[in-house]
Coordinates of C-alpha atoms and ligand atoms in Angstrom, one line a residue:
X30 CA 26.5 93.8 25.1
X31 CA 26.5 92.3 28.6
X32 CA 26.6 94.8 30.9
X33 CA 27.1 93.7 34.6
X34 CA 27.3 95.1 37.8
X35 CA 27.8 93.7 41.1
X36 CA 27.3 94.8 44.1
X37 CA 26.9 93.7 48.2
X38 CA 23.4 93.5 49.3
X39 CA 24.3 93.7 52.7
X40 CA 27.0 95.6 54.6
X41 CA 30.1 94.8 52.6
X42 CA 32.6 91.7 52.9
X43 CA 29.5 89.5 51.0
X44 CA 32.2 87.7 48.8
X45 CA 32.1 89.9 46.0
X46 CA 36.1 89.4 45.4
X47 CA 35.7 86.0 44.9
X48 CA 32.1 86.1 42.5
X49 CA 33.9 88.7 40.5
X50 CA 37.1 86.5 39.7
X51 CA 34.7 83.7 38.8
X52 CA 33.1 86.1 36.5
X53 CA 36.2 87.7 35.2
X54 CA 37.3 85.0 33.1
X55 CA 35.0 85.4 30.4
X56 CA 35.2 88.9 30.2
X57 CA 36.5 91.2 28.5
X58 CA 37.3 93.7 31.1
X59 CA 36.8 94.3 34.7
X60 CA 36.1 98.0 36.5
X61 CA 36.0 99.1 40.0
X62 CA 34.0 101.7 40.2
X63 CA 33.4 103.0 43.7
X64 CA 35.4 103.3 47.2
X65 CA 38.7 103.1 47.9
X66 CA 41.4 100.8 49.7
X67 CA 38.7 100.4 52.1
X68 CA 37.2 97.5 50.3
X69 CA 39.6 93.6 51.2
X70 CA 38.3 91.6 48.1
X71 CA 39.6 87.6 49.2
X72 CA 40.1 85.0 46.5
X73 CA 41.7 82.0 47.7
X74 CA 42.6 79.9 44.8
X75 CA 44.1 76.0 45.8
X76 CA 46.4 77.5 49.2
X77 CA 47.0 80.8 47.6
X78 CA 45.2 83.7 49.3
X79 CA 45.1 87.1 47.1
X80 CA 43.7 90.4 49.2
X81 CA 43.0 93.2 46.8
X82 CA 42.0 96.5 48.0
X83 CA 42.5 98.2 44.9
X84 CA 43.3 95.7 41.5
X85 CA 40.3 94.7 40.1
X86 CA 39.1 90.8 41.2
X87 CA 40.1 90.1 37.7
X88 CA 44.1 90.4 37.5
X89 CA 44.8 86.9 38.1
X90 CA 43.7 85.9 34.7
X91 CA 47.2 87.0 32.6
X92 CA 46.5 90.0 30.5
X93 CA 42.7 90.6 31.7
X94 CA 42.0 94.2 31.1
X95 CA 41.0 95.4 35.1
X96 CA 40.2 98.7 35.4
X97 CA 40.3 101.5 38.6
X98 CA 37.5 103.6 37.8
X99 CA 37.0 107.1 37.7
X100 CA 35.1 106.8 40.6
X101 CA 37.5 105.1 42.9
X102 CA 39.4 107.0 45.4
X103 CA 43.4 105.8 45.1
X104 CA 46.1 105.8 47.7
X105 CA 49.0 105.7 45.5
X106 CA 51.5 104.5 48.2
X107 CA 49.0 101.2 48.7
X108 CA 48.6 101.0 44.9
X109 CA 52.1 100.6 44.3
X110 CA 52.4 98.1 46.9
X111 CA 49.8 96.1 46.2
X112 CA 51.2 95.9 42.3
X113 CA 54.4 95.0 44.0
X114 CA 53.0 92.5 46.1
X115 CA 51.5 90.9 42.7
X116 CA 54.8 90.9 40.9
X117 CA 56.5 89.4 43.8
X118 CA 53.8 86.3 42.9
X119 CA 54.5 86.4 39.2
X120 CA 50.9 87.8 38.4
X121 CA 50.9 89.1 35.1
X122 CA 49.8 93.0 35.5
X123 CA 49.9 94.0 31.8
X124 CA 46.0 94.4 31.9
X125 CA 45.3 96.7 34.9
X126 CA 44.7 100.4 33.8
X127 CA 44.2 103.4 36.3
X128 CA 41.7 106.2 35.1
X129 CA 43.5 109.2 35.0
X130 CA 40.6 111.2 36.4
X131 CA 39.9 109.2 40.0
X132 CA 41.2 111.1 42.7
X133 CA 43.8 110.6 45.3
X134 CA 44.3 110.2 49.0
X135 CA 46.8 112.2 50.0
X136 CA 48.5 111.8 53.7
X137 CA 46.4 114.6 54.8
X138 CA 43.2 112.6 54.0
X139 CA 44.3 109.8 56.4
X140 CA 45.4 112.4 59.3
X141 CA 41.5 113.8 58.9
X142 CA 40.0 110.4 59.0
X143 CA 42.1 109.9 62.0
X144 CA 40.9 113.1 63.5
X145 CA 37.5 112.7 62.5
X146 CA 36.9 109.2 64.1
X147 CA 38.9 110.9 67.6
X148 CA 36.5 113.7 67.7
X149 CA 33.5 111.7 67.7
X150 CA 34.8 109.8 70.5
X151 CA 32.0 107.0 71.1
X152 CA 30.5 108.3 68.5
X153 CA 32.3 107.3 66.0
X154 CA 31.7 105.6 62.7
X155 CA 34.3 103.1 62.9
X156 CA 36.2 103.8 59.4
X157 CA 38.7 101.8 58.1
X158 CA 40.9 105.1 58.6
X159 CA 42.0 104.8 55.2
X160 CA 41.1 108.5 54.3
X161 CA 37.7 107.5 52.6
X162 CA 36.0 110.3 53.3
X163 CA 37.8 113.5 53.5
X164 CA 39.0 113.0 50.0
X165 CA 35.8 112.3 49.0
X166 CA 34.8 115.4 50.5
X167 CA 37.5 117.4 48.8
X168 CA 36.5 115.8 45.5
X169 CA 33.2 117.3 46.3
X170 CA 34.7 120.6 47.0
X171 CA 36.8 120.7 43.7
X172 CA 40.0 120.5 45.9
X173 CA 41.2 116.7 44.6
X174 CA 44.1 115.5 43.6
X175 CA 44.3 113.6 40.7
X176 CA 45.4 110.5 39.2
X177 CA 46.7 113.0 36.2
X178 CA 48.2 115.7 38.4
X179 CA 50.8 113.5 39.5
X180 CA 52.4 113.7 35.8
X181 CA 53.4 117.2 36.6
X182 CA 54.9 118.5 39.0
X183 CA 54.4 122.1 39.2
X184 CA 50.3 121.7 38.9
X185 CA 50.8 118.9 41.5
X186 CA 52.5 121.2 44.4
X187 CA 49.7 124.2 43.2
X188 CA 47.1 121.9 43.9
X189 CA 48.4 120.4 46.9
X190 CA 48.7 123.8 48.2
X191 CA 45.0 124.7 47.7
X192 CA 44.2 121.3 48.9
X193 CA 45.7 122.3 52.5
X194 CA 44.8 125.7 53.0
X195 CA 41.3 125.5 54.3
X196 CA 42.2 122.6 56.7
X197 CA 45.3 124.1 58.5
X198 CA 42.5 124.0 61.4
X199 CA 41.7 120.6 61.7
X200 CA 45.3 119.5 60.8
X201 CA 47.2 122.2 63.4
X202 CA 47.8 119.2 65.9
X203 CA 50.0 117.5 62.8
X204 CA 51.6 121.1 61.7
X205 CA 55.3 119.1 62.3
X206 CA 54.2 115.5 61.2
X207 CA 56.8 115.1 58.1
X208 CA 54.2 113.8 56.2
X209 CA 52.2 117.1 55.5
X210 CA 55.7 118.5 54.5
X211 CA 54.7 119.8 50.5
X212 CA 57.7 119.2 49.0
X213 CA 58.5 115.4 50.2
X214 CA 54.9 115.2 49.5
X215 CA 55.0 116.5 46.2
X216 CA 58.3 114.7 45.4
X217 CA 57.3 111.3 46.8
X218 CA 53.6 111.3 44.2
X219 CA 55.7 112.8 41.3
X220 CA 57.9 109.5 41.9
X221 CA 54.9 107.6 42.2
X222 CA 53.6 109.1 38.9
X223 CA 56.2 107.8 37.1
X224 CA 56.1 104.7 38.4
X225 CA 52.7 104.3 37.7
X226 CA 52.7 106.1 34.2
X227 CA 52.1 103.2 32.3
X228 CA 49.1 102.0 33.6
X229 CA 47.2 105.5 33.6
X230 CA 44.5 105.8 31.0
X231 CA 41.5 107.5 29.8
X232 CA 39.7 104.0 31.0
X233 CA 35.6 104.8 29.7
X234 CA 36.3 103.6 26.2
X235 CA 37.8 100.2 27.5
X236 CA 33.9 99.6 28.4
X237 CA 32.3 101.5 25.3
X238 CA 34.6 99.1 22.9
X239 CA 34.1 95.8 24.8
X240 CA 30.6 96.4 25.4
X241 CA 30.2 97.8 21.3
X242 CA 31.7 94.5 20.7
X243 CA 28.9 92.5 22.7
X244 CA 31.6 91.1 25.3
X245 CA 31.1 90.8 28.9
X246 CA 32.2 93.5 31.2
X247 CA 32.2 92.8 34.5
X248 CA 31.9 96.2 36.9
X249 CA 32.7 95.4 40.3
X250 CA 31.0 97.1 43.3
X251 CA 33.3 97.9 46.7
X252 CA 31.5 97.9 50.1
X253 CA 27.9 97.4 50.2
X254 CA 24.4 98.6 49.7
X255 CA 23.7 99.6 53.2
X256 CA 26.9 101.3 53.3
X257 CA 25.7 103.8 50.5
X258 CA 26.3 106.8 51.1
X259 CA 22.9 108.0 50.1
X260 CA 20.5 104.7 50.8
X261 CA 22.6 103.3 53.9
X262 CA 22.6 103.6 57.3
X263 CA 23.8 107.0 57.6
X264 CA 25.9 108.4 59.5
X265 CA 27.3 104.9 59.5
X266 CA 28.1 104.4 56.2
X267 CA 30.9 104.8 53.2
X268 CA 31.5 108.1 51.4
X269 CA 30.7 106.7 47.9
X270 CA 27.7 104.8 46.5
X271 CA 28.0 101.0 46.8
X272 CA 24.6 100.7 44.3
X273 CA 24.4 99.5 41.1
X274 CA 23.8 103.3 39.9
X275 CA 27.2 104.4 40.3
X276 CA 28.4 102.0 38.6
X277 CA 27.6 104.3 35.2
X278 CA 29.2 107.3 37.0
X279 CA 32.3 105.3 38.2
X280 CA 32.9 103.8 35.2
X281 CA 32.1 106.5 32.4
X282 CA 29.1 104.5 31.1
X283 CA 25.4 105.0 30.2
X284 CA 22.5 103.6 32.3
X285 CA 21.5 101.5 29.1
X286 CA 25.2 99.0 29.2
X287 CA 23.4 97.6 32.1
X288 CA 22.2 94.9 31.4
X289 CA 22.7 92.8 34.3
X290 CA 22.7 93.5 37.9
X291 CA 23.7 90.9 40.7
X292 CA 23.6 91.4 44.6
X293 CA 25.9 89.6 46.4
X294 CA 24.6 88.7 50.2
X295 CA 25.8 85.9 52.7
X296 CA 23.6 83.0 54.0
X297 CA 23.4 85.3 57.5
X298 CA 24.6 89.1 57.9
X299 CA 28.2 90.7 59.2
X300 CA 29.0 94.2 59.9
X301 CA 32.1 95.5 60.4
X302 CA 32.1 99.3 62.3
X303 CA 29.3 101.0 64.1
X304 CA 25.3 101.3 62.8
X305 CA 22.4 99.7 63.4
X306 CA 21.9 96.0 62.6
X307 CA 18.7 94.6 63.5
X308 CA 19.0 90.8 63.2
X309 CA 22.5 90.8 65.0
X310 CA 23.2 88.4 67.3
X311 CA 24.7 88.9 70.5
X312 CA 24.9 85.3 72.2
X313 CA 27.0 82.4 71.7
X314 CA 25.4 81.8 68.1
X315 CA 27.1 85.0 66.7
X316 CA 30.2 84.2 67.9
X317 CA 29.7 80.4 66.5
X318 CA 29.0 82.1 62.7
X319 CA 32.6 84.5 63.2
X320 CA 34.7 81.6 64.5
X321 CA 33.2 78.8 61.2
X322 CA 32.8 81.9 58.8
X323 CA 36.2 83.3 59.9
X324 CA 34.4 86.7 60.1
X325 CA 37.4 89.0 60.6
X326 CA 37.8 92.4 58.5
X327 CA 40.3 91.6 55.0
X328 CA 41.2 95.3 55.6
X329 CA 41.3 96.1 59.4
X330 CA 41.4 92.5 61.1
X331 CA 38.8 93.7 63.0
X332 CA 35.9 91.2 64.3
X333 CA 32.8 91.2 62.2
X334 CA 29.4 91.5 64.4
X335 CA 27.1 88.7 62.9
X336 CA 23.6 88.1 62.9
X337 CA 20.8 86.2 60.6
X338 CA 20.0 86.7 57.3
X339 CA 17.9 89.4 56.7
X340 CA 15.3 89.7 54.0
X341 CA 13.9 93.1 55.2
X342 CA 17.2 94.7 54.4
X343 CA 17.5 92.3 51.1
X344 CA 14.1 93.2 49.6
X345 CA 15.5 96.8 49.5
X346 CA 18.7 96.5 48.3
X347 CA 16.6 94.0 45.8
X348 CA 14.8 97.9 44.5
X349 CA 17.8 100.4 45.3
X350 CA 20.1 98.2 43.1
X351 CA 17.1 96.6 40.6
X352 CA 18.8 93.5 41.4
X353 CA 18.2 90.7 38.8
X354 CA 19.5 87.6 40.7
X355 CA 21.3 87.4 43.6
X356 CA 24.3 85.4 44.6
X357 CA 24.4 84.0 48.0
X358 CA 28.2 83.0 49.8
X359 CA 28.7 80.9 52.6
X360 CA 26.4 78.5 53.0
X361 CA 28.8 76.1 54.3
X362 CA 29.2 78.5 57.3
X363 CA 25.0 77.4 58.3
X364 CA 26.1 73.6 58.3
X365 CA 25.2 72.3 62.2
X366 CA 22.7 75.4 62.9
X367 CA 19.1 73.9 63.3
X368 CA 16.9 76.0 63.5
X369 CA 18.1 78.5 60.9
X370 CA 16.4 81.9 61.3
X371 CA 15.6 84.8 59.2
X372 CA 14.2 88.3 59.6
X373 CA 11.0 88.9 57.9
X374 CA 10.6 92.0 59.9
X375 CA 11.3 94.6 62.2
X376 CA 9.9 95.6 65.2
X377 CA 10.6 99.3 65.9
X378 CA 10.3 101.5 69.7
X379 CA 7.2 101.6 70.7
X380 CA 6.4 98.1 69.2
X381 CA 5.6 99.2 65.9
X382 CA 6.0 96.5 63.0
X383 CA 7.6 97.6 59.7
X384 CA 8.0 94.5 56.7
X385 CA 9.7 97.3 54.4
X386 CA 13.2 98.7 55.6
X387 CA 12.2 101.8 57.3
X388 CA 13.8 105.0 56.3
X389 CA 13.6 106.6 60.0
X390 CA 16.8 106.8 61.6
X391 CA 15.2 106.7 65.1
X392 CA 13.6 103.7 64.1
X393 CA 16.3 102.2 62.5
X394 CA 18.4 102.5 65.3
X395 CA 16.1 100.9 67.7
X396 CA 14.7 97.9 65.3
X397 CA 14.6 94.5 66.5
X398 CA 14.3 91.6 63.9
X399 CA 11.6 89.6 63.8
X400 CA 12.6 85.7 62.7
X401 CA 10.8 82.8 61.0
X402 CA 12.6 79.2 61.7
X403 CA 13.8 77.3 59.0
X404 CA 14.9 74.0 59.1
X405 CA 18.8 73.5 59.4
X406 CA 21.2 70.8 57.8
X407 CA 24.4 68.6 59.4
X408 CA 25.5 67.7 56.0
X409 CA 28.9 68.8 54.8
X410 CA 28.0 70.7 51.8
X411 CA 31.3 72.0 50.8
X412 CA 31.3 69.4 47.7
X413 CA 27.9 70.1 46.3
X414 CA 28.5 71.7 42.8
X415 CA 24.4 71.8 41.9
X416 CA 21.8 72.3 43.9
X417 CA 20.3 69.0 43.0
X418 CA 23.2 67.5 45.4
X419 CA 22.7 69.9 48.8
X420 CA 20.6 68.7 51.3
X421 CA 16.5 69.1 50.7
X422 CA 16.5 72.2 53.8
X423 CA 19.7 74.2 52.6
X424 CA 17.4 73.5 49.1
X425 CA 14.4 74.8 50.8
X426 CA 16.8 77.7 52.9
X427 CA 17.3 79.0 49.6
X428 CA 14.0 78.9 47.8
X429 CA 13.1 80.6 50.9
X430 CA 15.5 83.5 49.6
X431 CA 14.1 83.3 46.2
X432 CA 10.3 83.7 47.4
X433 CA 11.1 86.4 49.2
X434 CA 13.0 88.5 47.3
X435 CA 11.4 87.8 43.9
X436 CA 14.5 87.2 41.7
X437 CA 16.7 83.8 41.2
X438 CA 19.6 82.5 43.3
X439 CA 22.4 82.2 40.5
X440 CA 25.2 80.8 42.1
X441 CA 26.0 79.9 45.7
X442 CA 28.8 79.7 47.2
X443 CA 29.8 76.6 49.7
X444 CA 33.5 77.1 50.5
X445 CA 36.0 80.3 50.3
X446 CA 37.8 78.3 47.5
X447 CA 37.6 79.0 43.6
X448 CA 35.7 76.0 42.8
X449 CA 33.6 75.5 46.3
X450 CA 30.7 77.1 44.1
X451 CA 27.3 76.2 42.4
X452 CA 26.7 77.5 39.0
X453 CA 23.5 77.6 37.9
X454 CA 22.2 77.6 34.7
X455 CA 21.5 81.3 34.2
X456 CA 25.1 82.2 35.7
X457 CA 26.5 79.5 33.2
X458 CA 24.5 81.4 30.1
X459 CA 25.9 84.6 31.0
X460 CA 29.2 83.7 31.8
X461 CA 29.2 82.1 28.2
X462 CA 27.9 85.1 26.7
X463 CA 30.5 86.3 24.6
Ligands
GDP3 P1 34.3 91.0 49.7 O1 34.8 92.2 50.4 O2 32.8 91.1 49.4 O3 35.1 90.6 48.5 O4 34.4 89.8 50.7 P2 35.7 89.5 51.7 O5 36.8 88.9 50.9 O6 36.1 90.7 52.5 O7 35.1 88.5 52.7 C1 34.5 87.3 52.3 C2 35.3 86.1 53.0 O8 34.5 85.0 52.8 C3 36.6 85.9 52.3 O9 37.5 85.4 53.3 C4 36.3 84.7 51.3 O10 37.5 83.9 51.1 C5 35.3 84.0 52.1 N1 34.3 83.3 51.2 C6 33.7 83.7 50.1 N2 32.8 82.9 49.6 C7 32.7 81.9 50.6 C8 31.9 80.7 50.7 O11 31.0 80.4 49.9 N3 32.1 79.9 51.9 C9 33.1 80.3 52.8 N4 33.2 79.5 53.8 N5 33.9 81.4 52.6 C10 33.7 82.2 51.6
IMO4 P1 34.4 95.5 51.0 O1 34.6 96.1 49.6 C1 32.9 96.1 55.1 C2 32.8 100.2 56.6 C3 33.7 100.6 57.7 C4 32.8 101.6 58.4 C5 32.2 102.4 57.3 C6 32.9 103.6 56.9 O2 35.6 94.7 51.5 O3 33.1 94.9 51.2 P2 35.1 104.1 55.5 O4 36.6 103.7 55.8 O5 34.6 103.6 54.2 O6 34.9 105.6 55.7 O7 34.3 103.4 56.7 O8 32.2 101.4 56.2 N1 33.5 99.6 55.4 C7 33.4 98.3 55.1 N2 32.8 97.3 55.7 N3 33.5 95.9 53.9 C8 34.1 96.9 53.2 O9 34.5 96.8 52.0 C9 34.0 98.2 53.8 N4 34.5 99.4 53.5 C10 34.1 100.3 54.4 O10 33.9 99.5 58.6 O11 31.8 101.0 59.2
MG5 MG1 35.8 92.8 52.1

């Protein structure tokens, strides 16, 4: 029964989208689990580019069963184009199923992200704006919407109603915006409801019955671990759990169909919004990694802030996730930088020296990286398809990784295309596992 998860080791945009699709064809079934239309999953397949911010990294294999968890927060009005955007391209969507119990962002929740974010001024956490967070929150108060409610009307408009109530404070600069109006909202998610009724589903036994079965089921993380809500960087973090845990509570399985978990992480680090990021890089070196690793948000557009690789922040996503092999991306992007460096530690105020990621916001904030220099490579390594054919330091650059981090480098990736990847033996196994 292999159970997988994966998940971003770092801070989201790791390449997950385009591991996952690799994965997805020998499985049975793929399941986002967590987050919302915050997540821009690329997959660039021969000069096609896909975006997905909600379909499962799986759809473009016809009639793959692809799954929005209940844990995923859905904007209904981006669902429904995104599955129009798909059609338009003739991608079979016959497999993708929506849980009925995930809950929605209504236009309210993106008017108090928008709110939210003003508020804190220069503060702020630098959301994506797409209503992440106050319908988690709602969820959390028992005041979501529902994938299901949208089947009836009259429980929909109730709910709505409820919904509102105790944020006419916070919204009383929108009380005229037409689009907290409650019966164009109502009518506009009934229509979507039946639009969508086909593909809602009670989705958990789609895992029970592939995983009974001993197939592969692929669950697919969103964001990434330092963006969990709980173990991240807070306040600058996600409002769901990016880890490998929630993967069981946004999918509707047990701890024990986990059989497998792999981190996804970058050859170097991005972060996209606010938060503290130790190894960033704020010279001419940084801006070299975003201009050869096209480091610009999927979702936003906005720039990515780069730095090195850091195995500090790895080692714990390594034991917050219990990672069993990591996946690294964008080697390619390292070709021409010699030295190469890497935080080993951090240096926090005061000049004390942490080698474990320190929980401390206060030191968090003001932690510098500390860097070992590796030997760089001027190869082209975008045809290499085994290790055995990269250069002997982007060989040693990643047995540097595995030393460190205690678990095997499965497959690397050395270009944003399909097959611009190395598969190693144990990715090969498991892939062929069913
Ligand atoms: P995700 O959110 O984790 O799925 O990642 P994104 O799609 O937001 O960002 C990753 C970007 O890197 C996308 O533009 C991918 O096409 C690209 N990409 C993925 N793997 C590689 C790789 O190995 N090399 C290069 N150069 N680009 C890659
Ligand atoms: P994928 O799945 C990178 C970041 C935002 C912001 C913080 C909170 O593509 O890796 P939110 O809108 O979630 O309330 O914003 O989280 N963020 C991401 N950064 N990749 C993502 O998704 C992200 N989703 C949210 O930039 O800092
Ligand atoms: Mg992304």
């Amino acid at each position: 029964m292999p159970g997988l998860v994966i998940v971003g080791a770092q801070w989201g945009d790791e390449g997950k989208g385009k591991v996952v699709d690799l994965l997805a064809q020998q499985a049975d079934a793929v399941i986002r689990f967590q987050g919302g239309n915050n997540a821009g999953h690329t997959i660039v397949l021969a000069d096609q580019t896909y975006k997905f911010h909600l379909i499962p990294s799986g759809i473009l294999y016809r009639g793959k069963l692809c799954v929005i968890g209940n844990g995923v927060v859905v904007d209904l009005r981006v669902l429904s184009g995104e599955i129009d955007g798909l059609r338009r391209r003739d991608i079979d969507l016959s497999g993708l199923r929506i849980s009925a119990n995930a809950h929605l962002i209504m236009p309210y929740h993106l008017l108090l992200d928008e709110a939210g974010e003003a508020k804190l001024g220069g503060r702020e956490i630098g959301t994506t704006r797409r209503g992440i967070g106050p319908c988690y929150a709602d969820k959390a108060a028992r005041l979501g919407i529902r994938v299901q409610d949208v089947l009836d009307e009259k429980i929909l408009k109730q709910k709505i109603t409820a919904a509102l109530e105790p944020k006419r404070l916070t919204l009383r600069d929108y009380v005229k915006d037409p689009r907290l109006d409650l019966r164009q909202m109502t009518e506009d998610y009934t229509s979507f409801g039946h639009r969508l009724e086909p593909y809602i589903a009670d989705t958990p036994p789609i895992a029970w019955n592939a995983l009974d079965e001993g197939r592969l089921v692929v669950f697919e993380g969103a964001q990434g671990t330092l963006l969990d809500i709980d173990h991240g960087t807070y306040p600058f973090v996600t409002s769901s759990n990016p880890v490998a845990g929630a993967a069981c509570v946004g999918a509707g399985v047990g701890p024990s169909s986990i059989d497998h978990v792999w981190g996804v992480t970058k050859a170097y680090s991005t972060r996209v919004g606010a938060g503290p990021f130790p190894s960033e890089l704020h010279d001419g070196l940084g801006e070299q990694l975003r201009e050869a690793g096209a480091e610009f948000g999927t979702t936003t557009g906005r720039a990515r802030r780069c730095g090195w690789l850091d195995v500090v922040a790895l080692r714990y996503a390594v034991r917050v996730n219990g990672l069993t092999a990591v996946v690294i991306t964008k080697l390619d992007v390292l070709t021409g930088i010699d030295p190469l460096r890497v935080a080993v530690g951090y240096v926090g105020p005061e000049g004390a020296r942490f080698k474990d990621f320190p929980y401390h916001q206060s030191v968090l904030h003001a932690a510098r990286a500390e860097t070992v220099d590796l030997p760089g490579w001027h190869e082209d390594i975008s045809q290499a398809r085994e290790i055995s054919h990269l250069p002997s330091a982007a060989r040693g650059y990643l047995d540097f990784i595995e030393e460190s981090l205690g678990i095997p480098v499965v497959m690397v990736g050395v270009g944003p295309g399909r097959d611009e990847i190395i598969w190693t033996d144990g990715a090969r196994q498991l892939s062929a596992a069913r």
